[in-house]
């Protein structure tokens, strides 16, 4: 790849790593302001005359609203507006569409359908008064039976949650299937062994450190609406506001300032945003809404909450003949999955993409329950986390059922290097990879054979050691535009590059960083293409008035799509610079050669001009007939998704007396193609493995039988700290993406997607002598203890049992 | 996260603080470390009308040995002071074991032992430790001072025995009857999480024979639980395995855990027995060697 190519002897090309190009672990430029407390988050935005909004939420999971009395709230001095669903309905804003073509209540009018649902909001001179006034609103509820899992949702006599929807006679949100049912059935008929597994992937929450929030500023003199908000996709929000609120798009400006983490949580438009906008319009004042932790955890987009019922058809010598499974998703009260695919259950059918599986069949069903709505892609591409977790748990169960070593079973079934591009049983085309090499590097690093000996010795002493492997590829970088869109807008992305006369540059992108380091890494792509030092390039994003239209940042799509657009616009700039160079060198363009940072005359290498000299010429000495200036833009529609590969291996020791398990070692081997900034890539992987550890070990949201949320604050919803988090030993393999301009693939989510199965498989491996087949995540000490002592599987499905 | 309106007072002397309490009665709440009170106010679970901040009152940050192996801990002595204390190691093994396990390092820099006792959270670590040690709390008011044994001070979930005009000014560990040993074990899902279960064991021995024992349980009942019978079973013994097993069973029997998101009741009871056994088994080795 160009990224690692050595300059030819005698070359005057710049040293790419030194100037901050591809492969440079240059420090993050964002950190200077973040570490010094000079970031600018929505909470930091203060406008003259600004008012404050607080939301009143439902304490009940399912109840009819009999009456709402706001008189005491209105009577509190400093209160400017008390907004109810009835009032919002007058503006046709009591309900809004979701990204999954359902509807969602903005403020409840008829019923509340989950605990924490938005019922009313108050605008006041300060947030304390607003909160006092929320407390003064009297809502009379008539409680209805709550539904907290899919089984209850389809039980005879189950109450209809979505009685607001005409034609909705049950609690089923969708049904979907993919694959070849007949072919799969035929393959199962020929199987030597059928391996079965049932499990529940618990509900989790992206839990960004910064909650949602907005400052909505409707100027009734100009008619312009400016909204500062915590969004991963400001351009989509502008389009959505234009479509939903029927405001003219050119008079809407969405600004995402610094965003304190998103992880998928900040893709959707939530009721709070709509309320803030409506309240600003009604009061003609800027209105600030800052969500609290409980509001964020209890009402905004969750992840997962999915049930697996699976079977795998196997031969005795360890070949997979077919897979089939049924997946049930618990959608909560509104089907609000924030995903842009045409598939009802996202990309769940990307499971088994890294294995040579001839045929498969997946059926899926989504259920309405009295739980928070959403289904965001928490650090993954739309249900890919569940897909890969299911896959890797099924793989381990199958190896165990065959009595075959889990590494050997993978070796026999992973797609080989010579099979690419490889068509998966569910229709994806994986682009490239070296799966067996990654697996072997991982096994060597962990000392696989030695560990098996150590494990056997330890078992003789009553100590429980375990080793778990997770290997997976995943589809990153939506689109292409054929299959991916949001509200009909295709999933491309964009970049605009302006090179100033002195050779300094501004890159504007349609993606939106929430901590990924775009301001650092996207400059490096320009450096790679143009030889302009990264420190001479500033990257701007997040203001719809001043950046090109882009679909935002999620699903690890920034580098695959916006990163590609950046490379493409830089190449357009270089093409024009080449003409300028020819003019300056007084030769024909065909005689001009490029090396990093300069053009030179073929055969006379010392005669050259730098990219900076070309930039100056673009404004001061352009040839006759050439348009002045050195700027351009590019919109990039990817031909395919990118397919990184990862192999994660964990070793653990389980305390048989307490069920507590500790990670002994963790090895990660990631192949995400060409690495732009290796330090940032490693940071992404470590962050993902930390989140994976959290999901496997401690973190979940669940509901009790009354629909009360367990995990609505950070005392109950646990984020791991440095004390618990294991150390990670990282390795890399580089298989460049064949279709990405710089060979890069997505990486931001691989570790969170592939990591959980490594931990869980390791604990299950440790417990193998007990005969336990599955413990649902998180593998809390009491669950592990009960499983080890009873030899029974432990379900984590709600309702959560309390006394 | 916006608390209700409250009045803030920052007295400079204990007398001023006591006068404010006398004036405002049950409207007033003492702010020491604030690590439980402030979050509860932000969630509006607590809404005191007057907050009396005693952090400016001099002379309450101490902890010091008293003759015969006792200890006094002032109302503003932070967890971190005890964690890094030069007084505790050796002299107060149960406290020394518990100090680094309290909450997380951030909370430990502000939170106080006395405040933890006053908060009377059944999941608080210090109440178990002080209960096992047979400690007490000194309460001051304008009417005078009184000493309340921890077993009587903690009267229920989040309930202590203080009158509205009283401030808990210090906690006291009594003199020892023998050589102190013991420890504290806690199971938590994550550093800073509330205890799934915790066990404090405080032993005093003469020539390897237990002359006094205290065992108390964290997070397995509506209040901190004294495992009195389990402790009594140890007295006169040298912690032989059958005695250890008996104590573990007795301690588990008095636990009254609830099934919740930290674990099932059965599991928590099992952890109590396991921890009692682990602490006592570890203590037996040096004690046996001395005998």
PDB file of C-alpha atoms in Angstrom, chain A residues 22 46 132 211 298 351 379 449 504 547 630 642 694 703 769:
ATOM      1  CA  UNK A  22      -1.059   7.795   7.164  1.00  0.00           C
ATOM      2  CA  UNK A  46     -25.602  30.520  26.565  1.00  0.00           C
ATOM      3  CA  UNK A 132     -40.185  22.834  40.785  1.00  0.00           C
ATOM      4  CA  UNK A 211     -26.443  13.419  28.039  1.00  0.00           C
ATOM      5  CA  UNK A 298     -34.629   5.736  30.880  1.00  0.00           C
ATOM      6  CA  UNK A 351     -23.799 -13.214  11.188  1.00  0.00           C
ATOM      7  CA  UNK A 379     -21.385   1.030  18.966  1.00  0.00           C
ATOM      8  CA  UNK A 449      -1.537 -24.983  23.887  1.00  0.00           C
ATOM      9  CA  UNK A 504      -2.766  25.891   4.608  1.00  0.00           C
ATOM     10  CA  UNK A 547     -20.318  22.101   6.103  1.00  0.00           C
ATOM     11  CA  UNK A 630      -7.862  25.804  -5.081  1.00  0.00           C
ATOM     12  CA  UNK A 642     -15.870  -2.586   4.384  1.00  0.00           C
ATOM     13  CA  UNK A 694     -18.856  -4.169  30.855  1.00  0.00           C
ATOM     14  CA  UNK A 703     -37.332  -4.244  34.118  1.00  0.00           C
ATOM     15  CA  UNK A 769     -17.158 -29.581  33.591  1.00  0.00           C
TER      16      UNK A 769
END
